Amino acid sequence: MGNEASVAVPEVKPVETFRDDFTFANSPKAIRRFPFPFTEDSYMYSVNIEPHNGGPAGSPYAPAFDIDEHYLSEVEERRKVLAEDPSRCTVLEHMMPAQWDTLELLMESLSTDYPDYFVLTRDGDQWTWENRLLGIKDTFTFGDPDTLPYEPFEYITRQVQGDFTLHDQRDNMLYMDGGMLTCQADWSLQFDLGMNFYEWHGPVPRAHEMGVFERALKYLLNLRVGEPVRRLNWTMTVHPRMDTSPENYHKWGIDRATVTPENVGDYAHLRVELQSLYRLPRSNAVLFSIRCYLISLNELVTIPKWAKRMHRVIKTLPEDLADYKGFIGYRPMVVDYLAPFDDGAELTPGAAPE
Amino acid sequence: MILSQQAKIPVRVTGVERVTPSIKTFTFEREDSAPLPSFSGGSHIVVEMRGGERTYRNPYSLMSPPEDYPSAYQISVRCDDQGRGGAQYMHERVREGDEMTISGPANLFPLTVTAPRHVLIAGGIGITPFLAQLHELRQRGLAYELHYQYRDAEGAAFRDRLAARFGDQTRFYESGRDQYVDPTAILADQPLGTHAYVCGPAGLTQAVHEAAAELGWPARNVHSEEFAAPPPGKPFKVVLERSQREVEVPANASALEAIEEAGIQPSCSCRGGSCGQCEQTVLEGDIDHNDHFLSDEAKARNSSMMICVSRARSDRVVLDL
Ligand code: HEM
């Protein structure tokens, strides 16, 4: 279990952009704490679920919900996406208790992990929430949506990095009954809304046949309050673009064709999702948090071990996975870019930068 | 920080009340009087009972109202002749002021809150999860009715409380006076999309499932919760292929308990054959299945077992563990 001392207070940068001029970049500190996902020289799907019970001080695994230097940028990007398309945040009506559960979990976690930035004061059902990074201080009645400027789920997830989905559990199945989705890797809430666990995982190659989803679902159905779990997922994205949604495919799909051997180090980004799953107490719903991290190849190769391992993983990734993840077209350029960094030396196990 | 990362919650027993000749209600509070985790109607906790000839860990439904920040949890335990050791332990040894350990709440019997109407059918001690669910149904403004069957007035736990709070939605049946729940009659007139929930003796559960099927109800609209007690049986040997260990399972312990005793902690949750978490692949051996998780076909295949309640017919079972 993490504690306050193990969660470093992040320095938060002024707003950078995830579109148009793409001013987003990682500081050396952010690079070192990047959740690099590869612990071996090759990659295949597995039931990679582990308890979400803290991690090394300063790492993204230490807090319940990681706040980092990109906080203001990501909150602003979310605001822009929602202004263009409010349906990116949709929650079905029966999920109102789960909305309050989410608000409580996020407020409690953030104020405990980052007491300098977030303060929650409770006086019975009169709650005051202070977000010093955004200059927000609101008093509301817990349980009464009319006392907040948005519904409780939207209110709090507008103030947190990463996407969230909400899942009702019925008849031994999880359903996608709500979400806040503004930085997703090419899937759509409006399309998946109401679907069950197998249905929304429909497009994923191999994993169904491997029994991955059957075992993962069984695990999640038994998730207990206070015992969250986590896993990492990854793909590649051209430019540091958060919003790679099907809705805006016309804006970013074309980017893939613009990658050249000259710009690949700058354009191609490893996109890692630190996913955590919580059983919510009152609603028995499951909250799925998808915290997205982006790192350009130029940034990544500043860590020699990662450069070597990334080279080996991308080079040997099966065709169908590279195709599904959407980078099969520019994969040869990624491999050629990384090859000079890989001397073939045997690497220590694990993903730590060394 | 991960909130309340407590697989185990230390509690003090702050109340023991005999509600009928064979049922006692236990109240648990946290040592430091901090609130316990909130929970949803239908949840259970696993209570750990130590200090006897062996440790028991039994699941019990939470019957206290699922309010915000509960200061206490309540469960009820029935003790009868064939009751498992845990129930006897609770009745004979647990006193007010005792320290015990419980798990956090988990829910294997949740309400389908998208349904417009809910029919709850309880037999005997099976009333406990419904005590919590009734509050939730009322809070969510959903339509419901409760049918509660018990043997005689003396054994009718919580009848008066139910009559007072939920009286107009409740019907009582005293089987000792030949009043029985009639599942077909109850389910026949329900509007489309109604969900039914049953908790009680195996016969009642089966009757409700059968009546619903006959009336053409979709199977997913009928829910039941039944925790199996790990039944005693003949001793057998478990070979753990991957751990390279052999464990003897004595007559009065489950395979899971014996494996835990040997210092190995397989994944598990409800310990009553309901959740499926402790399923293990069987490489060799003939299994006597006692769980409510595997389908009949899966049981016949004999390729996996719930180690919390199932035993072996053969002298030896080889697990991929
Ligand atoms: C409630 C929890 C979860 C949600 C909401 C979720 C959602 C999704 C979605 C929307 C996709 C993209 C599918 C598409 O292409 O349209 C996906 C992909 C995937 N999911 Fe999940 N998922 C969940 C839990 C899990 C778990 C526990 C596992 C464990 C193994 C898992 C494994 C995968 C894998 C392997 C992929 C393919 C990813 C890739 O190759 O990029 N998911 N998931």
XYZ file of C-alpha atoms and ligand atoms in Angstrom:
718
model
C 0.000 0.000 0.000
C 1.331 3.398 -0.949
C 1.416 6.256 1.470
C 1.801 10.002 1.276
C 5.569 9.922 1.554
C 5.947 7.658 -1.476
C 3.946 9.889 -3.811
C 6.182 12.725 -4.942
C 4.618 16.165 -5.412
C 4.776 16.707 -9.179
C 5.842 19.994 -10.705
C 3.132 20.929 -13.147
C 4.075 22.586 -16.453
C 2.105 25.344 -18.144
C -0.350 24.191 -20.816
C 1.138 22.417 -23.836
C -0.835 21.181 -26.833
C -1.803 17.713 -28.108
C -2.999 19.026 -31.504
C -2.089 21.501 -34.259
C 1.407 22.662 -33.230
C 1.956 19.757 -30.768
C 4.056 21.551 -28.158
C 3.815 18.574 -25.749
C 7.169 17.182 -24.578
C 8.468 15.170 -21.625
C 11.016 16.563 -19.161
C 13.974 14.282 -18.344
C 12.206 13.512 -15.080
C 9.003 12.532 -16.867
C 11.018 10.307 -19.214
C 12.601 8.427 -16.317
C 9.247 7.777 -14.668
C 7.563 6.713 -17.931
C 5.673 3.417 -17.429
C 7.718 1.475 -19.977
C 5.693 -1.696 -20.526
C 8.177 -4.267 -21.822
C 9.818 -6.574 -19.328
C 10.986 -9.041 -21.983
C 12.367 -8.840 -25.516
C 9.075 -9.921 -27.081
C 5.411 -9.161 -26.505
C 2.228 -11.199 -26.567
C -1.160 -10.765 -24.918
C -1.588 -12.334 -21.500
C -3.759 -11.892 -18.427
C -1.372 -9.246 -17.128
C -3.364 -8.171 -14.076
C -1.692 -7.407 -10.735
C -2.793 -5.739 -7.494
C -2.723 -1.933 -7.722
C -1.116 -1.527 -4.344
C 1.507 1.140 -4.791
C 4.974 1.176 -6.320
C 8.404 2.826 -6.074
C 8.325 6.417 -4.783
C 7.755 8.890 -7.589
C 6.670 6.211 -10.067
C 3.236 6.354 -11.710
C 2.331 3.186 -9.770
C 2.693 4.813 -6.340
C -0.523 6.896 -6.227
C -4.024 5.608 -6.845
C -4.450 8.110 -9.702
C -1.255 9.602 -11.084
C -0.972 13.385 -11.468
C 2.122 14.510 -13.382
C 3.680 17.499 -15.124
C 1.130 17.329 -17.959
C -1.877 17.845 -15.671
C -2.921 21.275 -16.928
C -2.322 20.325 -20.566
C -4.479 17.224 -20.344
C -7.288 18.962 -18.503
C -7.294 21.686 -21.167
C -7.244 19.124 -24.002
C -10.227 17.373 -22.409
C -12.074 20.676 -22.194
C -11.480 21.298 -25.916
C -12.679 17.821 -26.930
C -15.831 18.125 -24.835
C -16.559 21.592 -26.205
C -16.558 20.097 -29.727
C -18.364 16.874 -28.747
C -20.169 16.725 -25.395
C -21.189 13.089 -26.028
C -17.638 12.008 -25.168
C -18.934 12.000 -21.608
C -22.065 9.859 -21.375
C -23.399 7.905 -18.408
C -26.586 5.830 -18.477
C -29.269 6.775 -16.021
C -29.085 3.758 -13.698
C -25.427 4.560 -12.985
C -26.062 7.584 -10.761
C -24.928 5.793 -7.564
C -21.771 4.760 -9.455
C -21.221 8.409 -10.393
C -21.140 9.391 -6.724
C -18.928 6.421 -5.910
C -16.477 7.664 -8.567
C -16.521 11.215 -7.273
C -15.836 10.020 -3.761
C -13.036 7.637 -4.759
C -11.264 10.268 -6.857
C -11.637 13.062 -4.325
C -10.456 10.889 -1.442
C -7.531 9.467 -3.390
C -6.337 12.777 -4.838
C -6.593 14.670 -1.556
C -4.685 11.914 0.252
C -1.976 11.492 -2.391
C -1.572 15.206 -3.228
C -2.593 17.216 -0.155
C -0.814 20.313 -1.508
C -3.014 20.370 -4.589
C -6.347 18.858 -3.596
C -8.331 19.325 -0.394
C -11.568 17.596 0.528
C -13.512 18.794 3.558
C -16.549 16.860 4.700
C -19.207 18.020 7.078
C -21.878 15.342 6.919
C -23.169 15.454 3.365
C -21.844 19.011 2.866
C -18.578 18.555 0.995
C -16.096 21.214 -0.064
C -13.679 20.348 -2.851
C -10.669 22.499 -3.489
C -8.508 21.981 -6.573
C -5.622 24.416 -6.240
C -4.120 23.564 -9.633
C -7.282 24.731 -11.387
C -8.380 27.318 -8.852
C -11.636 25.515 -8.065
C -13.377 25.598 -4.707
C -16.920 24.217 -4.660
C -19.250 23.305 -1.838
C -21.965 20.781 -2.674
C -24.323 18.269 -1.137
C -23.081 14.701 -1.590
C -25.912 12.801 -3.263
C -27.604 15.847 -4.817
C -26.498 16.353 -8.451
C -28.196 19.753 -8.617
C -25.574 21.216 -6.298
C -22.735 20.622 -8.827
C -22.115 22.387 -12.163
C -21.985 19.007 -13.960
C -23.180 15.514 -13.060
C -20.798 14.092 -10.430
C -18.869 11.789 -12.817
C -18.255 14.523 -15.383
C -17.486 17.062 -12.679
C -14.635 15.066 -11.204
C -13.257 13.417 -14.345
C -12.859 16.843 -15.972
C -10.312 17.444 -13.228
C -8.312 14.227 -13.565
C -5.874 12.976 -16.217
C -6.865 9.915 -18.233
C -10.088 8.383 -19.504
C -12.618 6.552 -17.362
C -15.354 4.038 -18.059
C -18.106 2.817 -15.729
C -19.379 -0.747 -15.711
C -22.518 -2.158 -14.216
C -22.253 -5.809 -13.198
C -25.316 -7.860 -14.091
C -25.821 -11.566 -14.695
C -22.109 -12.317 -14.280
C -21.153 -9.822 -16.941
C -19.757 -6.294 -17.105
C -21.482 -3.721 -19.314
C -20.114 -0.444 -20.577
C -22.699 1.858 -19.088
C -20.828 5.135 -19.048
C -17.551 6.891 -19.612
C -15.428 9.994 -20.084
C -13.396 9.398 -23.231
C -11.271 12.147 -24.699
C -7.852 10.485 -25.057
C -8.667 7.030 -26.374
C -6.659 4.778 -28.666
C -9.099 4.443 -31.561
C -12.299 3.213 -29.946
C -15.572 4.944 -29.373
C -17.757 5.279 -26.302
C -20.854 5.973 -28.377
C -20.198 2.741 -30.300
C -19.367 0.594 -27.260
C -21.980 2.018 -24.877
C -24.189 -0.751 -23.467
C -21.950 -3.510 -24.854
C -20.699 -6.360 -22.697
C -17.075 -7.283 -21.957
C -16.768 -9.747 -24.872
C -18.553 -7.459 -27.324
C -16.434 -4.354 -26.755
C -13.279 -6.517 -26.975
C -14.579 -7.922 -30.259
C -11.951 -6.361 -32.585
C -8.929 -7.602 -30.596
C -7.028 -10.370 -32.459
C -5.937 -13.674 -30.833
C -6.858 -12.818 -27.230
C -10.338 -14.371 -27.429
C -8.957 -17.657 -28.751
C -6.192 -17.581 -26.132
C -8.812 -17.467 -23.384
C -7.400 -14.148 -22.150
C -10.757 -12.393 -21.967
C -12.545 -15.282 -20.290
C -9.993 -15.363 -17.481
C -9.749 -11.576 -17.233
C -13.524 -11.253 -16.913
C -13.722 -13.872 -14.187
C -11.066 -11.973 -12.291
C -12.890 -8.665 -12.640
C -16.276 -10.071 -11.613
C -14.689 -10.962 -8.284
C -12.962 -7.637 -7.773
C -13.395 -6.493 -4.171
C -13.861 -3.052 -2.688
C -10.494 -1.665 -1.574
C -8.454 -4.171 -3.614
C -7.934 -2.483 -7.007
C -5.916 -4.114 -9.785
C -3.928 -2.713 -12.700
C -2.436 -3.648 -16.037
C -0.519 -1.954 -18.828
C -1.615 -1.712 -22.431
C 0.270 -0.064 -25.286
C 0.193 1.030 -28.893
C 1.906 3.613 -31.085
C 0.631 7.027 -32.153
C 1.911 9.589 -34.645
C 2.502 12.930 -32.902
C 1.681 13.416 -29.219
C -2.019 13.296 -30.018
C -4.289 12.402 -27.145
C -7.562 12.319 -29.036
C -7.138 9.449 -31.486
C -10.852 8.680 -31.557
C -12.754 7.103 -34.461
C -14.943 10.232 -34.355
C -11.934 12.332 -35.400
C -10.227 9.736 -37.591
C -10.376 12.184 -40.483
C -8.025 14.458 -38.532
C -5.377 11.927 -37.509
C -5.638 8.814 -39.723
C -3.666 10.569 -42.458
C -0.754 11.266 -40.051
C 0.436 7.672 -40.430
C 1.313 8.319 -44.060
C 3.482 11.312 -43.150
C 6.107 9.358 -41.189
C 9.530 9.351 -42.914
C 12.931 7.958 -41.879
C 13.947 11.557 -41.142
C 11.022 12.466 -38.852
C 10.198 9.090 -37.267
C 12.092 9.794 -34.033
C 10.058 12.925 -33.544
C 6.706 11.784 -34.944
C 6.357 8.220 -33.657
C 5.280 7.910 -30.026
C 4.947 4.932 -27.751
C 1.540 5.241 -26.136
C 1.126 3.411 -22.827
C -2.051 3.083 -20.825
C -1.797 2.407 -17.118
C -5.199 0.866 -16.538
C -6.567 0.422 -13.060
C -9.820 -1.147 -11.968
C -11.813 -0.429 -8.840
C -14.892 -2.043 -7.382
C -17.172 0.773 -6.303
C -18.810 0.198 -2.932
C -22.424 1.429 -3.108
C -23.181 0.641 -6.726
C -21.174 -2.594 -7.061
C -20.044 -1.076 -10.389
C -16.482 -1.275 -11.721
C -14.540 1.887 -12.502
C -11.927 1.472 -15.252
C -9.257 4.160 -15.327
C -7.161 4.485 -18.497
C -4.237 6.784 -17.795
C -2.415 7.548 -21.041
C 1.311 8.336 -21.313
C 3.075 9.416 -24.515
C 6.801 9.367 -25.274
C 8.522 10.092 -28.600
C 11.198 7.702 -29.874
C 13.743 10.523 -29.523
C 12.854 10.780 -25.850
C 12.703 7.031 -25.340
C 16.201 6.329 -26.680
C 17.696 8.525 -23.955
C 17.214 5.396 -21.811
C 19.599 2.835 -23.419
C 17.888 -0.252 -22.031
C 14.490 0.874 -23.313
C 15.879 1.636 -26.778
C 17.275 -1.884 -27.085
C 14.195 -3.592 -25.736
C 11.781 -1.502 -27.797
C 13.766 -2.403 -30.908
C 13.466 -6.118 -30.199
C 9.777 -5.999 -29.306
C 8.691 -3.942 -32.316
C 10.825 -5.993 -34.683
C 9.355 -9.321 -33.544
C 5.750 -8.256 -32.926
C 3.392 -10.569 -34.872
C 1.870 -8.993 -37.985
C -1.715 -9.201 -36.783
C -0.918 -7.288 -33.585
C 1.019 -4.588 -35.443
C -1.871 -4.311 -37.867
C -4.492 -4.096 -35.099
C -2.456 -1.496 -33.235
C -2.325 0.573 -36.407
C 1.397 1.015 -37.048
C 2.167 -1.808 -39.448
C 2.699 0.786 -42.202
C 5.535 2.673 -40.511
C 6.882 -0.198 -38.422
C 9.975 -0.703 -40.679
C 10.956 2.921 -40.090
C 10.610 2.494 -36.329
C 12.774 -0.634 -36.421
C 15.416 1.051 -38.622
C 15.473 4.065 -36.319
C 15.974 1.915 -33.210
C 18.427 -0.626 -34.681
C 21.595 1.493 -34.190
C 20.788 1.766 -30.468
C 20.697 -2.017 -30.017
C 24.044 -3.748 -29.623
C 22.336 -7.074 -28.969
C 23.538 -7.209 -25.371
C 21.511 -9.286 -22.954
C 19.208 -7.048 -20.889
C 18.336 -7.279 -17.236
C 14.792 -8.494 -16.615
C 12.092 -5.950 -15.808
C 11.180 -2.569 -17.248
C 13.102 -0.241 -14.912
C 15.433 2.194 -16.727
C 18.392 0.628 -14.837
C -2.171 5.791 -1.838
C -4.627 3.019 -2.504
C -7.694 3.511 -0.407
C -8.451 0.968 2.258
C -6.242 -1.742 0.814
C -7.510 -4.193 3.360
C -8.000 -7.732 2.353
C -8.618 -8.226 6.059
C -10.409 -5.921 8.444
C -9.884 -6.343 12.185
C -13.177 -5.874 14.005
C -14.680 -6.216 17.458
C -17.913 -8.057 18.080
C -20.149 -5.378 19.565
C -23.367 -7.354 19.666
C -24.585 -10.926 19.822
C -28.328 -11.353 19.761
C -30.353 -14.538 19.661
C -33.211 -13.771 17.275
C -34.723 -17.255 17.105
C -33.839 -20.513 18.861
C -31.398 -21.362 16.052
C -30.369 -17.957 14.668
C -27.993 -15.425 16.172
C -27.207 -11.959 14.830
C -23.655 -10.632 15.190
C -22.620 -6.994 14.983
C -19.065 -6.039 13.989
C -17.419 -2.648 14.373
C -13.935 -1.485 13.645
C -11.576 -1.236 16.596
C -10.918 2.449 15.959
C -14.635 3.120 15.322
C -13.782 4.276 11.776
C -16.485 3.560 9.211
C -16.455 0.222 7.422
C -16.482 0.158 3.599
C -19.820 1.026 2.029
C -21.446 -1.902 0.235
C -24.317 -2.780 -2.084
C -27.334 -4.941 -1.257
C -26.603 -8.658 -1.649
C -22.945 -8.398 -0.564
C -21.286 -10.907 1.726
C -18.180 -10.885 3.888
C -15.944 -13.788 4.824
C -15.580 -14.197 8.585
C -12.391 -15.761 9.871
C -12.731 -17.956 12.965
C -9.495 -18.807 14.684
C -8.477 -20.615 17.802
C -10.495 -23.783 17.400
C -9.026 -27.098 16.338
C -8.810 -25.455 12.911
C -9.473 -22.109 11.265
C -12.839 -21.605 9.598
C -13.527 -18.960 6.973
C -17.200 -18.748 6.095
C -19.136 -16.330 3.878
C -22.181 -14.582 5.352
C -24.527 -12.074 3.721
C -24.512 -8.553 5.096
C -28.008 -7.836 6.392
C -27.524 -4.322 7.733
C -28.817 -1.489 5.502
C -26.286 -0.496 2.802
C -26.010 3.075 4.023
C -23.093 5.434 3.463
C -20.119 4.828 5.730
C -21.642 2.090 7.862
C -20.333 2.133 11.401
C -21.246 -1.516 11.800
C -21.903 -4.668 9.790
C -24.468 -7.250 10.787
C -24.721 -10.896 9.804
C -26.966 -13.700 10.966
C -25.863 -17.266 11.434
C -28.071 -20.294 11.748
C -26.826 -23.272 13.632
C -28.338 -26.691 13.127
C -27.260 -30.291 13.497
C -25.728 -30.633 10.057
C -24.393 -27.067 10.056
C -20.733 -26.773 9.312
C -18.169 -26.204 11.996
C -18.059 -22.469 11.407
C -21.681 -21.917 12.323
C -21.201 -23.915 15.479
C -18.123 -21.863 16.306
C -20.049 -18.615 15.862
C -22.869 -19.822 18.095
C -20.834 -21.432 20.842
C -17.630 -19.440 21.068
C -18.149 -15.891 19.834
C -18.989 -13.396 22.578
C -19.503 -9.685 22.693
C -16.131 -7.934 22.921
C -14.245 -10.607 20.958
C -11.772 -9.555 18.290
C -12.236 -11.123 14.874
C -11.093 -10.649 11.290
C -13.407 -10.172 8.343
C -12.872 -9.606 4.619
C -14.103 -6.565 2.755
C -17.542 -6.908 1.173
C -18.054 -8.583 -2.200
C -21.300 -9.006 -4.079
C -22.199 -12.204 -5.930
C -25.916 -11.525 -5.638
C -26.412 -7.994 -6.943
C -29.729 -6.504 -7.968
C -30.161 -5.986 -11.695
C -30.955 -2.324 -11.262
C -31.987 -1.881 -14.887
C -35.051 -4.096 -14.308
C -38.378 -2.374 -13.635
C -39.614 -4.890 -11.056
C -37.983 -7.225 -8.545
C -39.433 -10.317 -6.889
C -37.534 -11.540 -3.827
C -38.176 -15.063 -2.544
C -36.620 -16.125 0.748
C -36.648 -19.365 2.670
C -35.542 -19.329 6.311
C -32.100 -17.823 6.927
C -32.036 -16.947 3.202
C -33.794 -13.745 4.207
C -30.507 -12.032 5.180
C -29.293 -10.628 1.819
C -32.804 -9.348 1.137
C -32.806 -7.304 4.333
C -30.062 -5.189 2.749
C -31.515 -5.280 -0.775
C -34.940 -4.063 0.306
C -33.354 -0.820 1.473
C -31.566 -0.419 -1.821
C -34.712 -1.116 -3.853
C -36.610 1.450 -1.887
C -33.811 3.997 -2.160
C -33.644 3.579 -5.929
C -37.405 3.825 -6.193
C -37.763 0.421 -7.891
C -40.880 -1.749 -7.676
C -40.499 -4.915 -5.605
C -42.257 -7.606 -3.599
C -40.931 -10.030 -0.988
C -42.115 -13.572 -0.312
C -40.726 -15.053 2.898
C -41.271 -18.640 3.955
C -40.311 -20.029 7.359
C -41.230 -23.071 9.395
C -43.087 -21.548 12.327
C -43.690 -18.235 14.054
C -40.899 -18.912 16.535
C -38.351 -19.328 13.739
C -39.535 -16.356 11.690
C -36.446 -14.194 12.007
C -37.021 -10.465 11.385
C -40.663 -10.986 10.470
C -41.902 -8.130 12.607
C -39.243 -5.747 11.379
C -40.105 -6.578 7.772
C -43.817 -6.252 8.373
C -43.326 -2.825 9.933
C -41.031 -1.372 7.248
C -42.020 -3.147 4.059
C -45.389 -4.589 5.102
C -47.469 -3.772 2.047
C -44.900 -5.367 -0.296
C -44.405 -8.490 1.796
C -46.076 -11.890 2.067
C -45.299 -14.422 4.754
C -45.680 -18.208 4.553
C -45.559 -20.556 7.535
C -44.666 -23.985 6.170
C -45.456 -25.609 9.524
C -49.065 -24.623 8.851
C -48.956 -25.788 5.247
C -48.432 -22.341 3.770
C -45.906 -22.600 0.947
C -44.457 -20.216 -1.572
C -45.904 -21.098 -4.981
C -43.260 -19.910 -7.459
C -45.458 -20.472 -10.507
C -48.282 -18.384 -9.087
C -45.884 -15.634 -8.015
C -44.006 -15.411 -11.300
C -46.940 -15.935 -13.672
C -48.405 -12.448 -13.420
C -45.241 -10.398 -13.438
C -44.710 -7.760 -16.119
C -42.153 -8.452 -18.841
C -38.577 -7.747 -17.740
C -39.158 -8.579 -14.070
C -36.197 -10.143 -12.264
C -36.579 -12.772 -9.533
C -34.116 -13.493 -6.728
C -34.177 -16.542 -4.522
C -32.169 -17.390 -1.445
C -32.977 -20.346 0.768
C -32.917 -24.142 0.811
C -31.827 -25.908 -2.388
C -35.362 -27.206 -3.024
C -36.853 -23.723 -3.032
C -34.121 -22.372 -5.302
C -34.660 -25.186 -7.754
C -38.435 -24.744 -7.696
C -38.115 -21.055 -8.560
C -35.687 -21.704 -11.420
C -37.958 -24.432 -12.782
C -41.123 -22.369 -12.531
C -39.438 -19.454 -14.296
C -38.145 -21.697 -17.074
C -41.554 -23.234 -17.569
C -43.136 -19.802 -17.816
C -40.612 -18.910 -20.494
C -38.553 -16.484 -18.434
C -35.025 -15.868 -19.731
C -32.581 -17.669 -17.414
C -30.680 -14.450 -16.773
C -33.747 -12.919 -15.120
C -33.576 -15.391 -12.232
C -30.864 -15.082 -9.618
C -29.980 -17.266 -6.699
C -27.317 -17.286 -4.077
C -26.307 -20.389 -2.308
C -23.070 -20.805 -0.416
C -22.163 -24.447 -0.133
C -20.592 -25.639 3.075
C -17.431 -27.623 2.392
C -18.789 -31.069 3.175
C -16.631 -33.524 5.065
C -15.727 -36.705 3.208
C -13.078 -39.327 2.810
C -9.489 -38.081 2.982
C -7.522 -37.755 -0.273
C -4.200 -36.548 -1.596
C -3.713 -33.436 -3.746
C -0.631 -33.270 -5.936
C 0.271 -29.710 -6.929
C 2.065 -30.235 -10.216
C 3.666 -26.831 -10.655
C 4.482 -26.212 -6.988
C 5.853 -29.765 -6.777
C 4.038 -30.398 -3.517
C 1.743 -33.039 -2.101
C -0.942 -32.162 0.391
C -3.132 -34.538 2.399
C -6.745 -33.380 2.666
C -8.241 -34.715 5.896
C -11.884 -35.763 6.229
C -13.050 -32.561 7.919
C -11.184 -29.922 5.883
C -11.534 -28.707 2.302
C -8.783 -28.994 -0.299
C -8.391 -25.203 -0.193
C -7.981 -25.210 3.576
C -5.460 -28.036 3.456
C -3.451 -26.284 0.729
C -3.481 -23.049 2.736
C -2.410 -24.944 5.803
C 0.605 -26.115 3.778
C 1.611 -22.496 3.232
C 0.358 -22.020 -0.341
C -2.222 -19.338 -1.077
C -4.299 -20.091 -4.147
C -6.582 -17.349 -5.414
C -10.041 -17.559 -3.826
C -12.862 -15.313 -2.729
C -16.226 -16.569 -1.448
C -15.171 -19.980 -0.113
C -18.668 -21.245 -0.735
C -18.505 -22.607 -4.286
C -20.205 -19.576 -5.792
C -17.727 -17.095 -7.226
C -15.486 -19.299 -9.369
C -12.288 -17.626 -8.271
C -10.617 -20.754 -6.853
C -11.195 -22.914 -9.958
C -8.211 -25.164 -10.604
C -7.371 -27.251 -13.633
C -7.537 -30.974 -12.862
C -4.810 -32.978 -14.615
C -5.759 -36.282 -13.066
C -8.413 -37.588 -10.705
C -12.142 -38.085 -10.274
C -13.919 -35.101 -8.709
C -16.936 -34.993 -6.427
C -18.275 -31.531 -7.350
C -20.120 -29.574 -4.648
C -20.075 -26.056 -6.104
C -22.761 -23.862 -7.688
C -20.404 -22.335 -10.235
C -19.558 -24.951 -12.867
C -22.203 -26.041 -15.344
C -23.329 -29.670 -15.298
C -21.397 -30.268 -18.512
C -18.237 -28.787 -17.013
C -18.662 -30.955 -13.938
C -19.021 -34.041 -16.101
C -15.851 -33.138 -18.006
C -13.922 -33.317 -14.731
C -11.255 -30.997 -16.094
C -11.505 -28.440 -13.316
C -12.665 -28.164 -9.731
C -13.565 -25.558 -7.110
C -11.116 -26.435 -4.397
C -13.100 -24.586 -1.715
C -15.961 -27.106 -1.595
C -15.299 -30.002 -3.965
C -13.553 -33.214 -3.032
C -12.116 -36.276 -4.753
C -13.683 -39.654 -5.365
C -10.269 -40.992 -6.288
C -7.507 -41.281 -3.682
C -5.397 -38.779 -5.574
C -6.001 -35.567 -7.547
C -3.342 -33.816 -9.618
C -3.865 -30.070 -10.007
C -2.108 -27.631 -12.330
C -1.149 -25.439 -9.387
C -13.686 -3.075 -17.654
C -12.470 -3.217 -18.061
C -11.986 -3.070 -19.481
C -12.387 -2.217 -20.465
C -13.449 -1.141 -20.361
C -11.600 -2.514 -21.640
C -11.765 -1.865 -22.854
C -11.045 -2.153 -23.987
C -11.244 -1.545 -25.261
C -12.322 -0.507 -25.564
C -10.354 -2.055 -26.129
C -10.208 -1.682 -27.590
C -11.045 -2.610 -28.440
C -11.187 -2.092 -29.856
O -10.256 -2.269 -30.654
O -12.240 -1.497 -30.164
C -9.550 -2.999 -25.389
C -8.503 -3.723 -25.909
C -7.839 -4.711 -25.207
N -8.115 -5.147 -23.933
Fe -9.450 -4.373 -22.665
N -10.748 -3.518 -21.353
C -10.934 -3.885 -20.053
C -10.264 -4.850 -19.358
C -9.281 -5.638 -19.885
C -8.544 -6.610 -19.133
C -8.719 -6.907 -17.643
C -7.674 -7.192 -19.973
C -6.722 -8.255 -19.542
C -6.045 -9.029 -20.252
C -7.874 -6.554 -21.288
C -7.168 -6.848 -22.436
C -7.231 -6.140 -23.620
C -6.331 -6.356 -24.733
C -5.201 -7.373 -24.783
C -6.704 -5.443 -25.725
C -6.000 -5.218 -27.064
C -5.117 -4.016 -26.868
C -4.102 -3.730 -27.942
O -3.504 -4.653 -28.514
O -3.851 -2.549 -28.194
N -8.853 -5.630 -21.177
N -10.000 -3.050 -24.096
